[in-house]
Amino acid sequence: MKNNRRNFIKLAGLAAAGLCVAPKTTLASGGGHSPVKPGANARNAKRWAMVVDTRRINTDEDIKALQDVCHAVHNVPDVPTNQNIMWIWSAPYEECFPEQHNPYLDDDVKERSYMLLCNHCDNPPCVRVCPTKATFKRPDGIVAMDYHRCIGCRYCMAGCPYGSRSFNFGEPREYLDPTKLNPEFPTRMRGVVEKCNFCVERLAKGLQPACVEASDGAIVFGDLADKDSDVRKVLRENFTIRRKPTAGTEPSVYYII
Amino acid sequence: MHYGGKIIIGIVIFVGLLLSPFVFNVGKAYKQPELKLPANEKKCVESLEFMRTKHMQLLNEWRDWALRDGKRVYVNHEGKEFEISLQNTCMKCHKSKADFCDKCHNDAGVTPYCWDCHIQPEGLK
């Protein structure tokens, strides 16, 4: 058979047709093919936010109870030194709101303890400085961590104006009780930064974040972009402040005073 | 030849060392590791051949889909849906890391770091 252009094009056409009916398994997980979707019950929002009612959650015991729930769900180790890992913790007024000092503030407000956690900022400095994009902002506003990519450089810790990030100096598993682990959630390894993730894994299943569930209504969680949502209702009806407004990070955690 | 004896002895030792793995294993047939397959589940997420050769690529994509794209349901080629999760989907059928993952990984001399964070079904030691 003479090998000319016409024959070549015929053969190429046949080969292309053959590829179309080739067993699909060989094409699975090929570039561009993504047979995935969000879960049927997943909660969706344009901008997740949290409102903490400090009239109801204001003692160290209240906050410790929520911290225990959060840390148990996410296998957060309790390291008995200043290298401890914190997803939720408590601080006095001056530490929580260092820019809103007023020597004649109501004693009640001044003496409360405030629940602190990652603020999931609109303009997160941690994301901007992360060299590996291990920390990133999801379209729904949650600032998430990909521990697989974290190289432990701790730029994000330097960038975060709220100290919301903890570094695993040691092996976190040494400080976890193997009998009390949550087998549904991983632990972390040594040398990565970790922080609150607004319970993305629970939102994906249609649940509320663990601290919201445990707070008995004192913490409200919902979509800021939806004006009929619970958070917007609570924000309309109460006076709220956010931490360090001058940092310009636009936190998504609001405090009812 | 200057130092000829020493050089030749050196070459003999070097070649001996180089060939020693072949000499030690001569006559022994390679035996594939015997995996413990799940008792009540016959089919994996994808076909056997695919999982055997490409599970690492699939897991790699799973982790990006779940964590970075927030899409946690995988639809396989038969249209069946699975939750994207190493710990909560894969290891619910493959109930033992030691009897399943480790056998091949030890055989192939690879040590993936999945279990530095993910909790194996046997629990932490």
mmCIF file of C-alpha atoms in Angstrom:
data_model
loop_
_atom_site.group_PDB
_atom_site.id
_atom_site.type_symbol
_atom_site.label_atom_id
_atom_site.label_comp_id
_atom_site.label_asym_id
_atom_site.label_seq_id
_atom_site.Cartn_x
_atom_site.Cartn_y
_atom_site.Cartn_z
ATOM 1 C CA MET A 1 0.000 0.000 0.000
ATOM 2 C CA LYS A 2 1.304 3.372 -0.934
ATOM 3 C CA ASN A 3 1.891 5.527 2.101
ATOM 4 C CA ASN A 4 0.367 8.845 1.279
ATOM 5 C CA ARG A 5 -1.362 11.607 3.188
ATOM 6 C CA ARG A 6 -4.836 10.202 2.518
ATOM 7 C CA ASN A 7 -3.962 6.862 4.118
ATOM 8 C CA PHE A 8 -2.332 8.555 7.055
ATOM 9 C CA ILE A 9 -5.448 10.627 7.788
ATOM 10 C CA LYS A 10 -7.648 7.530 7.512
ATOM 11 C CA LEU A 11 -5.470 5.692 10.022
ATOM 12 C CA ALA A 12 -5.372 8.656 12.381
ATOM 13 C CA GLY A 13 -9.180 8.818 12.263
ATOM 14 C CA LEU A 14 -9.451 5.125 13.085
ATOM 15 C CA ALA A 15 -7.019 5.469 15.978
ATOM 16 C CA ALA A 16 -8.995 8.404 17.391
ATOM 17 C CA ALA A 17 -12.212 6.385 17.149
ATOM 18 C CA GLY A 18 -10.463 3.516 18.904
ATOM 19 C CA LEU A 19 -9.428 5.775 21.776
ATOM 20 C CA CYS A 20 -13.063 6.816 22.257
ATOM 21 C CA VAL A 21 -14.159 3.241 22.928
ATOM 22 C CA ALA A 22 -11.029 2.218 24.901
ATOM 23 C CA PRO A 23 -11.781 0.823 28.362
ATOM 24 C CA LYS A 24 -12.649 3.751 30.559
ATOM 25 C CA THR A 25 -10.492 2.531 33.444
ATOM 26 C CA THR A 26 -7.373 3.539 31.578
ATOM 27 C CA LEU A 27 -8.652 7.095 31.430
ATOM 28 C CA ALA A 28 -9.759 7.400 35.029
ATOM 29 C CA SER A 29 -7.956 10.078 36.985
ATOM 30 C CA GLY A 30 -6.544 11.403 33.754
ATOM 31 C CA GLY A 31 -6.053 15.133 33.395
ATOM 32 C CA GLY A 32 -9.221 17.200 33.465
ATOM 33 C CA HIS A 33 -11.487 14.302 34.367
ATOM 34 C CA SER A 34 -12.921 14.923 37.804
ATOM 35 C CA PRO A 35 -15.771 12.612 38.744
ATOM 36 C CA VAL A 36 -16.432 14.354 42.013
ATOM 37 C CA LYS A 37 -19.155 16.397 43.624
ATOM 38 C CA PRO A 38 -19.980 17.852 47.008
ATOM 39 C CA GLY A 39 -21.925 15.664 49.424
ATOM 40 C CA ALA A 40 -25.706 15.696 49.230
ATOM 41 C CA ASN A 41 -26.093 17.080 52.759
ATOM 42 C CA ALA A 42 -23.160 19.499 52.614
ATOM 43 C CA ARG A 43 -23.808 22.962 53.994
ATOM 44 C CA ASN A 44 -22.985 25.721 51.559
ATOM 45 C CA ALA A 45 -22.455 29.426 52.007
ATOM 46 C CA LYS A 46 -20.868 32.359 50.272
ATOM 47 C CA ARG A 47 -19.226 33.586 53.459
ATOM 48 C CA TRP A 48 -19.197 31.557 56.631
ATOM 49 C CA ALA A 49 -19.098 33.525 59.864
ATOM 50 C CA MET A 50 -19.429 32.965 63.573
ATOM 51 C CA VAL A 51 -20.933 35.148 66.289
ATOM 52 C CA VAL A 52 -19.895 34.483 69.881
ATOM 53 C CA ASP A 53 -22.236 35.778 72.575
ATOM 54 C CA THR A 54 -19.807 36.879 75.290
ATOM 55 C CA ARG A 55 -22.717 37.552 77.634
ATOM 56 C CA ARG A 56 -23.192 33.803 77.786
ATOM 57 C CA ILE A 57 -19.700 32.432 77.119
ATOM 58 C CA ASN A 58 -17.408 34.415 79.351
ATOM 59 C CA THR A 59 -15.687 32.272 81.958
ATOM 60 C CA ASP A 60 -12.635 30.079 81.548
ATOM 61 C CA GLU A 61 -14.802 27.056 82.394
ATOM 62 C CA ASP A 62 -17.297 27.834 79.616
ATOM 63 C CA ILE A 63 -14.499 28.168 77.107
ATOM 64 C CA LYS A 64 -12.647 25.087 78.402
ATOM 65 C CA ALA A 65 -15.782 23.005 77.817
ATOM 66 C CA LEU A 66 -15.938 24.124 74.184
ATOM 67 C CA GLN A 67 -12.189 23.681 73.786
ATOM 68 C CA ASP A 68 -12.436 20.116 75.072
ATOM 69 C CA VAL A 69 -15.125 19.287 72.527
ATOM 70 C CA CYS A 70 -13.187 20.871 69.667
ATOM 71 C CA HIS A 71 -9.882 19.300 70.616
ATOM 72 C CA ALA A 72 -11.439 15.867 71.052
ATOM 73 C CA VAL A 73 -13.104 15.997 67.630
ATOM 74 C CA HIS A 74 -9.899 17.065 65.898
ATOM 75 C CA ASN A 75 -7.380 15.010 67.887
ATOM 76 C CA VAL A 76 -5.581 18.118 69.088
ATOM 77 C CA PRO A 77 -2.788 17.157 71.503
ATOM 78 C CA ASP A 78 -2.515 18.680 74.957
ATOM 79 C CA VAL A 79 1.196 19.500 75.308
ATOM 80 C CA PRO A 80 1.974 20.523 78.895
ATOM 81 C CA THR A 81 4.465 23.234 77.923
ATOM 82 C CA ASN A 82 4.350 26.555 76.117
ATOM 83 C CA GLN A 83 4.445 24.527 72.890
ATOM 84 C CA ASN A 84 0.808 23.572 73.354
ATOM 85 C CA ILE A 85 -1.526 23.376 70.370
ATOM 86 C CA MET A 86 -4.635 25.552 70.536
ATOM 87 C CA TRP A 87 -7.638 25.595 68.254
ATOM 88 C CA ILE A 88 -9.854 27.342 70.807
ATOM 89 C CA TRP A 89 -8.534 29.155 73.862
ATOM 90 C CA SER A 90 -9.445 31.964 76.222
ATOM 91 C CA ALA A 91 -7.958 35.402 76.885
ATOM 92 C CA PRO A 92 -8.834 38.480 78.919
ATOM 93 C CA TYR A 93 -10.350 41.605 77.363
ATOM 94 C CA GLU A 94 -7.074 43.533 76.890
ATOM 95 C CA GLU A 95 -5.528 40.649 74.968
ATOM 96 C CA CYS A 96 -8.570 39.963 72.879
ATOM 97 C CA PHE A 97 -9.322 43.598 71.979
ATOM 98 C CA PRO A 98 -6.002 45.458 72.425
ATOM 99 C CA GLU A 99 -7.212 48.405 70.369
ATOM 100 C CA GLN A 100 -10.386 49.012 72.277
ATOM 101 C CA HIS A 101 -9.056 50.126 75.622
ATOM 102 C CA ASN A 102 -11.153 52.230 77.858
ATOM 103 C CA PRO A 103 -10.117 52.600 81.487
ATOM 104 C CA TYR A 104 -13.711 53.185 82.594
ATOM 105 C CA LEU A 105 -15.188 50.238 80.770
ATOM 106 C CA ASP A 106 -17.999 48.355 82.459
ATOM 107 C CA ASP A 107 -16.337 45.982 84.929
ATOM 108 C CA ASP A 108 -18.474 43.108 83.755
ATOM 109 C CA VAL A 109 -17.220 43.433 80.169
ATOM 110 C CA LYS A 110 -13.643 43.993 81.296
ATOM 111 C CA GLU A 111 -13.537 40.941 83.502
ATOM 112 C CA ARG A 112 -14.996 38.463 81.042
ATOM 113 C CA SER A 113 -12.859 35.821 79.379
ATOM 114 C CA TYR A 114 -13.163 35.757 75.618
ATOM 115 C CA MET A 115 -13.167 32.721 73.390
ATOM 116 C CA LEU A 116 -10.477 32.974 70.741
ATOM 117 C CA LEU A 117 -10.055 30.945 67.595
ATOM 118 C CA CYS A 118 -8.943 31.402 64.005
ATOM 119 C CA ASN A 119 -10.822 34.405 62.604
ATOM 120 C CA HIS A 120 -11.037 33.078 59.043
ATOM 121 C CA CYS A 121 -10.318 36.540 57.704
ATOM 122 C CA ASP A 122 -11.519 37.954 54.399
ATOM 123 C CA ASN A 123 -8.007 39.164 53.787
ATOM 124 C CA PRO A 124 -5.865 36.550 55.517
ATOM 125 C CA PRO A 125 -2.180 37.492 55.864
ATOM 126 C CA CYS A 126 -1.300 33.852 56.551
ATOM 127 C CA VAL A 127 -2.440 32.897 53.061
ATOM 128 C CA ARG A 128 -0.510 35.720 51.481
ATOM 129 C CA VAL A 129 2.786 34.739 53.090
ATOM 130 C CA CYS A 130 2.568 30.952 52.796
ATOM 131 C CA PRO A 131 5.228 29.937 50.258
ATOM 132 C CA THR A 132 3.704 26.545 49.454
ATOM 133 C CA LYS A 133 0.015 27.494 49.442
ATOM 134 C CA ALA A 134 -0.500 24.980 52.216
ATOM 135 C CA THR A 135 -2.868 27.448 53.793
ATOM 136 C CA PHE A 136 -5.490 28.830 51.472
ATOM 137 C CA LYS A 137 -8.844 30.545 51.442
ATOM 138 C CA ARG A 138 -11.777 28.544 50.188
ATOM 139 C CA PRO A 139 -14.490 30.253 48.110
ATOM 140 C CA ASP A 140 -16.811 30.069 51.119
ATOM 141 C CA GLY A 141 -14.370 32.143 53.190
ATOM 142 C CA ILE A 142 -12.895 29.391 55.320
ATOM 143 C CA VAL A 143 -9.132 29.650 55.677
ATOM 144 C CA ALA A 144 -8.081 26.040 55.465
ATOM 145 C CA MET A 145 -4.832 24.157 55.948
ATOM 146 C CA ASP A 146 -3.462 21.414 53.726
ATOM 147 C CA TYR A 147 -1.139 19.638 56.134
ATOM 148 C CA HIS A 148 0.248 17.552 53.274
ATOM 149 C CA ARG A 149 1.879 20.644 51.855
ATOM 150 C CA CYS A 150 2.964 22.455 55.015
ATOM 151 C CA ILE A 151 6.744 22.657 55.279
ATOM 152 C CA GLY A 152 6.677 24.179 58.751
ATOM 153 C CA CYS A 153 8.348 27.464 57.854
ATOM 154 C CA ARG A 154 5.979 29.321 60.229
ATOM 155 C CA TYR A 155 5.665 32.411 58.037
ATOM 156 C CA CYS A 156 1.908 32.125 58.564
ATOM 157 C CA MET A 157 2.408 32.308 62.313
ATOM 158 C CA ALA A 158 4.409 35.475 61.869
ATOM 159 C CA GLY A 159 1.758 36.825 59.515
ATOM 160 C CA CYS A 160 -1.280 36.094 61.673
ATOM 161 C CA PRO A 161 -2.056 39.127 63.872
ATOM 162 C CA TYR A 162 -4.193 36.984 66.175
ATOM 163 C CA GLY A 163 -1.746 34.224 67.120
ATOM 164 C CA SER A 164 -4.303 31.695 65.929
ATOM 165 C CA ARG A 165 -1.780 29.206 64.672
ATOM 166 C CA SER A 166 0.155 26.577 66.569
ATOM 167 C CA PHE A 167 3.270 24.749 65.511
ATOM 168 C CA ASN A 168 3.937 21.092 66.212
ATOM 169 C CA PHE A 169 7.447 21.303 67.606
ATOM 170 C CA GLY A 170 7.313 17.697 68.724
ATOM 171 C CA GLU A 171 5.486 14.561 67.689
ATOM 172 C CA PRO A 172 1.842 15.423 68.476
ATOM 173 C CA ARG A 173 0.895 11.777 68.884
ATOM 174 C CA GLU A 174 3.027 11.502 71.998
ATOM 175 C CA TYR A 175 0.513 13.737 73.754
ATOM 176 C CA LEU A 176 -2.630 12.016 72.513
ATOM 177 C CA ASP A 177 -4.399 9.248 74.345
ATOM 178 C CA PRO A 178 -4.680 6.405 71.776
ATOM 179 C CA THR A 179 -7.881 5.198 73.448
ATOM 180 C CA LYS A 180 -9.629 8.543 73.140
ATOM 181 C CA LEU A 181 -8.887 9.401 69.543
ATOM 182 C CA ASN A 182 -11.575 10.345 67.076
ATOM 183 C CA PRO A 183 -10.965 7.696 64.391
ATOM 184 C CA GLU A 184 -12.862 9.777 61.815
ATOM 185 C CA PHE A 185 -10.285 12.588 61.799
ATOM 186 C CA PRO A 186 -6.519 12.396 61.294
ATOM 187 C CA THR A 187 -3.851 13.652 63.671
ATOM 188 C CA ARG A 188 -1.014 15.859 62.535
ATOM 189 C CA MET A 189 2.663 15.080 62.147
ATOM 190 C CA ARG A 190 5.662 16.858 63.595
ATOM 191 C CA GLY A 191 6.714 20.052 61.857
ATOM 192 C CA VAL A 192 3.377 21.369 60.606
ATOM 193 C CA VAL A 193 1.345 24.385 61.640
ATOM 194 C CA GLU A 194 -2.264 23.775 62.608
ATOM 195 C CA LYS A 195 -5.332 25.750 63.555
ATOM 196 C CA CYS A 196 -9.121 25.822 63.709
ATOM 197 C CA ASN A 197 -10.701 24.824 60.388
ATOM 198 C CA PHE A 198 -14.293 25.970 61.099
ATOM 199 C CA CYS A 199 -15.066 22.225 61.070
ATOM 200 C CA VAL A 200 -15.019 21.932 57.248
ATOM 201 C CA GLU A 201 -15.241 18.172 57.605
ATOM 202 C CA ARG A 202 -18.452 18.519 59.614
ATOM 203 C CA LEU A 203 -19.949 21.148 57.286
ATOM 204 C CA ALA A 204 -19.337 18.726 54.409
ATOM 205 C CA LYS A 205 -21.595 16.243 56.178
ATOM 206 C CA GLY A 206 -24.269 18.803 56.966
ATOM 207 C CA LEU A 207 -23.346 19.253 60.621
ATOM 208 C CA GLN A 208 -22.678 22.457 62.559
ATOM 209 C CA PRO A 209 -19.157 23.107 63.868
ATOM 210 C CA ALA A 210 -18.482 21.189 67.082
ATOM 211 C CA CYS A 211 -18.203 24.266 69.316
ATOM 212 C CA VAL A 212 -21.456 25.711 67.940
ATOM 213 C CA GLU A 213 -23.219 22.447 68.653
ATOM 214 C CA ALA A 214 -21.811 22.327 72.184
ATOM 215 C CA SER A 215 -22.521 25.991 72.953
ATOM 216 C CA ASP A 216 -26.278 25.533 73.334
ATOM 217 C CA GLY A 217 -27.110 28.516 71.136
ATOM 218 C CA ALA A 218 -24.515 30.926 72.529
ATOM 219 C CA ILE A 219 -22.483 30.696 69.313
ATOM 220 C CA VAL A 220 -24.262 31.272 66.023
ATOM 221 C CA PHE A 221 -22.809 30.066 62.749
ATOM 222 C CA GLY A 222 -24.048 30.836 59.271
ATOM 223 C CA ASP A 223 -23.815 32.639 55.964
ATOM 224 C CA LEU A 224 -22.960 36.352 56.105
ATOM 225 C CA ALA A 225 -23.982 36.826 52.480
ATOM 226 C CA ASP A 226 -27.530 35.659 53.156
ATOM 227 C CA LYS A 227 -29.465 38.447 54.814
ATOM 228 C CA ASP A 228 -32.056 36.099 56.255
ATOM 229 C CA SER A 229 -29.456 33.863 57.921
ATOM 230 C CA ASP A 230 -29.157 33.388 61.674
ATOM 231 C CA VAL A 231 -25.835 35.224 61.872
ATOM 232 C CA ARG A 232 -27.182 38.270 60.073
ATOM 233 C CA LYS A 233 -30.211 38.306 62.358
ATOM 234 C CA VAL A 234 -27.994 38.141 65.451
ATOM 235 C CA LEU A 235 -25.683 40.821 64.052
ATOM 236 C CA ARG A 236 -28.667 43.092 63.355
ATOM 237 C CA GLU A 237 -30.055 42.749 66.824
ATOM 238 C CA ASN A 238 -26.877 43.046 68.907
ATOM 239 C CA PHE A 239 -23.842 45.271 69.225
ATOM 240 C CA THR A 240 -20.826 43.318 68.037
ATOM 241 C CA ILE A 241 -17.122 43.976 67.669
ATOM 242 C CA ARG A 242 -14.304 42.165 65.937
ATOM 243 C CA ARG A 243 -10.685 41.723 66.912
ATOM 244 C CA LYS A 244 -7.993 44.187 65.767
ATOM 245 C CA PRO A 245 -9.976 46.031 63.066
ATOM 246 C CA THR A 246 -6.955 48.174 62.171
ATOM 247 C CA ALA A 247 -5.061 45.116 60.945
ATOM 248 C CA GLY A 248 -7.415 45.239 57.971
ATOM 249 C CA THR A 249 -7.890 41.500 57.825
ATOM 250 C CA GLU A 250 -11.707 41.583 58.123
ATOM 251 C CA PRO A 251 -12.244 38.730 60.581
ATOM 252 C CA SER A 252 -15.337 36.540 60.310
ATOM 253 C CA VAL A 253 -15.653 35.983 64.043
ATOM 254 C CA TYR A 254 -17.876 38.535 65.766
ATOM 255 C CA TYR A 255 -18.277 39.093 69.495
ATOM 256 C CA ILE A 256 -21.532 40.274 71.056
ATOM 257 C CA ILE A 257 -20.574 42.550 73.936
ATOM 258 C CA MET B 1 52.138 -3.662 36.696
ATOM 259 C CA HIS B 2 52.632 -1.587 39.784
ATOM 260 C CA TYR B 3 50.416 -2.811 42.690
ATOM 261 C CA GLY B 4 48.919 -5.330 40.233
ATOM 262 C CA GLY B 5 48.090 -7.919 42.903
ATOM 263 C CA LYS B 6 46.330 -5.461 45.111
ATOM 264 C CA ILE B 7 44.347 -3.988 42.241
ATOM 265 C CA ILE B 8 43.188 -7.393 41.068
ATOM 266 C CA ILE B 9 42.187 -8.426 44.591
ATOM 267 C CA GLY B 10 40.277 -5.158 44.882
ATOM 268 C CA ILE B 11 38.466 -5.745 41.603
ATOM 269 C CA VAL B 12 37.582 -9.315 42.629
ATOM 270 C CA ILE B 13 36.131 -8.078 45.960
ATOM 271 C CA PHE B 14 34.211 -5.307 44.186
ATOM 272 C CA VAL B 15 32.716 -7.633 41.597
ATOM 273 C CA GLY B 16 31.879 -10.148 44.332
ATOM 274 C CA LEU B 17 29.987 -7.524 46.303
ATOM 275 C CA LEU B 18 28.257 -6.324 43.150
ATOM 276 C CA LEU B 19 27.055 -9.817 42.317
ATOM 277 C CA SER B 20 26.254 -10.923 45.866
ATOM 278 C CA PRO B 21 22.503 -10.112 45.704
ATOM 279 C CA PHE B 22 22.179 -12.193 42.557
ATOM 280 C CA VAL B 23 24.205 -15.043 44.052
ATOM 281 C CA PHE B 24 22.171 -15.105 47.264
ATOM 282 C CA ASN B 25 18.857 -15.180 45.458
ATOM 283 C CA VAL B 26 19.735 -17.594 42.684
ATOM 284 C CA GLY B 27 17.134 -20.338 42.307
ATOM 285 C CA LYS B 28 14.563 -18.589 44.479
ATOM 286 C CA ALA B 29 11.385 -17.632 42.640
ATOM 287 C CA TYR B 30 9.817 -14.258 43.478
ATOM 288 C CA LYS B 31 6.638 -14.697 45.488
ATOM 289 C CA GLN B 32 4.014 -11.994 45.377
ATOM 290 C CA PRO B 33 2.837 -10.857 48.783
ATOM 291 C CA GLU B 34 -0.470 -12.392 49.848
ATOM 292 C CA LEU B 35 -2.898 -9.684 50.749
ATOM 293 C CA LYS B 36 -5.851 -10.079 53.024
ATOM 294 C CA LEU B 37 -8.813 -8.881 50.998
ATOM 295 C CA PRO B 38 -12.027 -7.639 52.591
ATOM 296 C CA ALA B 39 -14.410 -10.461 53.480
ATOM 297 C CA ASN B 40 -17.742 -8.839 52.704
ATOM 298 C CA GLU B 41 -16.886 -6.485 49.860
ATOM 299 C CA LYS B 42 -15.992 -7.863 46.439
ATOM 300 C CA LYS B 43 -15.465 -4.656 44.486
ATOM 301 C CA CYS B 44 -13.194 -1.740 45.199
ATOM 302 C CA VAL B 45 -13.789 1.856 44.189
ATOM 303 C CA GLU B 46 -12.406 1.140 40.742
ATOM 304 C CA SER B 47 -11.332 -2.051 38.969
ATOM 305 C CA LEU B 48 -8.718 -4.342 40.433
ATOM 306 C CA GLU B 49 -6.125 -3.540 37.760
ATOM 307 C CA PHE B 50 -6.683 0.165 38.173
ATOM 308 C CA MET B 51 -6.364 0.046 41.961
ATOM 309 C CA ARG B 52 -3.290 -2.144 41.767
ATOM 310 C CA THR B 53 -1.372 0.173 39.485
ATOM 311 C CA LYS B 54 -2.889 3.583 40.149
ATOM 312 C CA HIS B 55 -4.139 3.733 43.750
ATOM 313 C CA MET B 56 -1.437 6.245 44.594
ATOM 314 C CA GLN B 57 -2.565 8.629 41.852
ATOM 315 C CA LEU B 58 -6.191 8.173 42.890
ATOM 316 C CA LEU B 59 -5.395 8.872 46.553
ATOM 317 C CA ASN B 60 -3.382 11.893 45.542
ATOM 318 C CA GLU B 61 -6.322 13.270 43.581
ATOM 319 C CA TRP B 62 -8.747 12.358 46.338
ATOM 320 C CA ARG B 63 -6.855 14.419 48.824
ATOM 321 C CA ASP B 64 -6.880 17.480 46.586
ATOM 322 C CA TRP B 65 -10.539 17.062 45.682
ATOM 323 C CA ALA B 66 -11.625 16.670 49.273
ATOM 324 C CA LEU B 67 -9.352 19.136 50.984
ATOM 325 C CA ARG B 68 -8.774 21.855 48.433
ATOM 326 C CA ASP B 69 -11.898 21.705 46.258
ATOM 327 C CA GLY B 70 -14.275 20.702 49.051
ATOM 328 C CA LYS B 71 -15.795 17.957 46.920
ATOM 329 C CA ARG B 72 -16.022 14.885 49.054
ATOM 330 C CA VAL B 73 -18.079 12.472 46.958
ATOM 331 C CA TYR B 74 -16.424 10.349 44.279
ATOM 332 C CA VAL B 75 -18.506 8.849 41.468
ATOM 333 C CA ASN B 76 -16.812 5.817 39.948
ATOM 334 C CA HIS B 77 -17.249 4.484 36.432
ATOM 335 C CA GLU B 78 -20.253 2.443 37.419
ATOM 336 C CA GLY B 79 -21.956 5.523 38.834
ATOM 337 C CA LYS B 80 -21.524 4.345 42.422
ATOM 338 C CA GLU B 81 -20.768 7.061 44.978
ATOM 339 C CA PHE B 82 -18.128 6.967 47.680
ATOM 340 C CA GLU B 83 -17.115 9.380 50.385
ATOM 341 C CA ILE B 84 -13.627 10.638 49.604
ATOM 342 C CA SER B 85 -11.702 9.598 52.673
ATOM 343 C CA LEU B 86 -8.727 7.331 53.217
ATOM 344 C CA GLN B 87 -9.592 6.753 56.849
ATOM 345 C CA ASN B 88 -13.359 6.520 56.530
ATOM 346 C CA THR B 89 -13.821 4.823 53.174
ATOM 347 C CA CYS B 90 -10.738 2.810 52.169
ATOM 348 C CA MET B 91 -9.906 1.576 55.623
ATOM 349 C CA LYS B 92 -13.496 0.629 56.494
ATOM 350 C CA CYS B 93 -13.154 -2.306 54.064
ATOM 351 C CA HIS B 94 -9.422 -2.874 54.353
ATOM 352 C CA LYS B 95 -9.616 -3.288 58.085
ATOM 353 C CA SER B 96 -5.924 -3.881 58.630
ATOM 354 C CA LYS B 97 -3.044 -1.739 57.475
ATOM 355 C CA ALA B 98 -0.552 -4.467 58.399
ATOM 356 C CA ASP B 99 -2.330 -7.153 56.327
ATOM 357 C CA PHE B 100 -3.065 -4.974 53.341
ATOM 358 C CA CYS B 101 -0.999 -1.830 52.801
ATOM 359 C CA ASP B 102 2.202 -2.887 54.505
ATOM 360 C CA LYS B 103 2.609 -6.200 52.709
ATOM 361 C CA CYS B 104 3.085 -4.682 49.256
ATOM 362 C CA HIS B 105 4.762 -1.525 50.493
ATOM 363 C CA ASN B 106 7.369 -3.537 52.402
ATOM 364 C CA ASP B 107 7.838 -5.779 49.404
ATOM 365 C CA ALA B 108 8.361 -2.815 47.088
ATOM 366 C CA GLY B 109 10.481 -0.959 49.623
ATOM 367 C CA VAL B 110 8.293 2.149 49.709
ATOM 368 C CA THR B 111 7.196 3.957 52.847
ATOM 369 C CA PRO B 112 4.375 6.403 52.132
ATOM 370 C CA TYR B 113 3.796 8.834 54.978
ATOM 371 C CA CYS B 114 -0.007 8.498 55.034
ATOM 372 C CA TRP B 115 0.042 7.046 58.525
ATOM 373 C CA ASP B 116 2.059 9.852 60.057
ATOM 374 C CA CYS B 117 -1.295 11.638 60.281
ATOM 375 C CA HIS B 118 -4.096 9.279 59.283
ATOM 376 C CA ILE B 119 -5.094 6.775 61.914
ATOM 377 C CA GLN B 120 -4.848 3.170 60.827
ATOM 378 C CA PRO B 121 -7.874 0.968 61.577
ATOM 379 C CA GLU B 122 -5.842 -0.969 64.160
ATOM 380 C CA GLY B 123 -5.466 2.249 66.114
ATOM 381 C CA LEU B 124 -2.270 3.906 67.263
ATOM 382 C CA LYS B 125 0.236 1.815 69.125
#
